[in-house]
CSV table of C-alpha atoms in Angstrom, one decimal:
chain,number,residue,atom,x,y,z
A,1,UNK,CA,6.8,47.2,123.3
A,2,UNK,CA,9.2,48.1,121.0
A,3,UNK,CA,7.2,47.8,117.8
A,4,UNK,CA,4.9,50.2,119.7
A,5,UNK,CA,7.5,52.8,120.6
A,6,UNK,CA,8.7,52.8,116.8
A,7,UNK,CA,5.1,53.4,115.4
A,8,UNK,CA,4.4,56.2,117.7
A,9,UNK,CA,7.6,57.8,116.5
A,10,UNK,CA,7.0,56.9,113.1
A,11,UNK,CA,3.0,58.5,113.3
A,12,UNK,CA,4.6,61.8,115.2
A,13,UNK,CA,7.2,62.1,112.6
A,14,UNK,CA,4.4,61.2,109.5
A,15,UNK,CA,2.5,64.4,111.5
A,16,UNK,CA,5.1,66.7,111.9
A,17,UNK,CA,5.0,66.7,115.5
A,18,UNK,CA,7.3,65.1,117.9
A,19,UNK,CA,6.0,63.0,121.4
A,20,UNK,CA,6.0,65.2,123.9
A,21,UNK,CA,5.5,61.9,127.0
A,22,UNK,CA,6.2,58.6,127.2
A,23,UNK,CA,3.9,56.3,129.4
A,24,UNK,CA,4.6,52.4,129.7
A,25,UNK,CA,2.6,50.3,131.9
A,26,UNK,CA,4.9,47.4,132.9
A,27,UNK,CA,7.8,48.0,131.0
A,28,UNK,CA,10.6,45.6,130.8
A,29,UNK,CA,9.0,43.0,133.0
A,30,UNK,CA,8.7,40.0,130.9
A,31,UNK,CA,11.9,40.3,129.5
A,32,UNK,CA,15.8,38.6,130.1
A,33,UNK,CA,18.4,40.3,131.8
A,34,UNK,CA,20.3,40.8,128.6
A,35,UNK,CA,17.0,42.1,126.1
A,36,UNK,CA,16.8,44.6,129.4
A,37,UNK,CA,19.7,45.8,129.5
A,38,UNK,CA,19.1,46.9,125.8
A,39,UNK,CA,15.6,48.1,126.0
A,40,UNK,CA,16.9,49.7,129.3
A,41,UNK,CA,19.6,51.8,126.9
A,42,UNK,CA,16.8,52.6,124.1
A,43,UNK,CA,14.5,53.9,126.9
A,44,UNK,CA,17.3,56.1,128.4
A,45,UNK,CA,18.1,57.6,125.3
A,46,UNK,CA,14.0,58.4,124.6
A,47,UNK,CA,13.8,60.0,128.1
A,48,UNK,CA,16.4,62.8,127.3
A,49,UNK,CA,13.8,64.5,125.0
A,50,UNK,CA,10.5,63.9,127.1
A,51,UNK,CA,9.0,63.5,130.2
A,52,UNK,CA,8.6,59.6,130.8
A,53,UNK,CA,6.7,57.6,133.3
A,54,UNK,CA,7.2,54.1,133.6
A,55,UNK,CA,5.0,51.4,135.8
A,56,UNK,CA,7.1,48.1,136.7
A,57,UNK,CA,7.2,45.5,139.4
A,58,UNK,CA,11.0,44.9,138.3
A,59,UNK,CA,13.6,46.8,140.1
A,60,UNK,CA,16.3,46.5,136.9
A,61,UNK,CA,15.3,50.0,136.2
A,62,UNK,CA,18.5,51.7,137.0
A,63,UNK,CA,18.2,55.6,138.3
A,64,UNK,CA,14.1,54.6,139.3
A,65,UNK,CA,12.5,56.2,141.6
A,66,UNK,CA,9.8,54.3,143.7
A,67,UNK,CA,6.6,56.7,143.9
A,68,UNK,CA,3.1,56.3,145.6
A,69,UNK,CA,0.6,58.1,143.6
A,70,UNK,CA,-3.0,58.5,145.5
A,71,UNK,CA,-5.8,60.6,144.5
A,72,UNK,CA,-7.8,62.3,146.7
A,73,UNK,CA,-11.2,64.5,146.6
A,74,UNK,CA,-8.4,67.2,147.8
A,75,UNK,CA,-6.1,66.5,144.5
A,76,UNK,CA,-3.3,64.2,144.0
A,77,UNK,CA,-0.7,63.1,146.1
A,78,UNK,CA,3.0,61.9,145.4
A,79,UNK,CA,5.2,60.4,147.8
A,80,UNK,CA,8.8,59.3,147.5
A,81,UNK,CA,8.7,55.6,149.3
């Protein structure tokens, strides 16, 4: 995951642009407490300058938020659980 997160910046950068989201489909899940707490750090530092939306089945993430997300014919609906 984190060879990923460095190309992406690396391509944005190569472009002159900058990543304007962050998605990561269960982040952090297969990894120790200690390599977490790390990647935890790097991922709080990449979330100041863009919107990020993580999927996990871990609860380590500190400041989470646990979310349902259903879509409907009628549009999309959130709800905090």
């Amino acid at each position: 995951t984190v060879l990923m997160l460095a190309l992406g910046e690396a391509a944005a950068a190569a472009h002159g642009s900058s990543v304007g989201s962050l998605w990561l489909d269960e982040v952090g899940d297969s990894l120790d407490s200690q390599k977490f707490v790390a990647f935890e750090a790097l991922l709080q530092e990449l979330c100041l300058t863009r919107a990020c939306v993580f999927i996990s089945h871990t609860h380590q993430i500190t400041g989470s938020q646990n979310l349902s997300v259903t879509a409907t014919p009628q549009g999309t609906v959130i709800k905090k659980l």
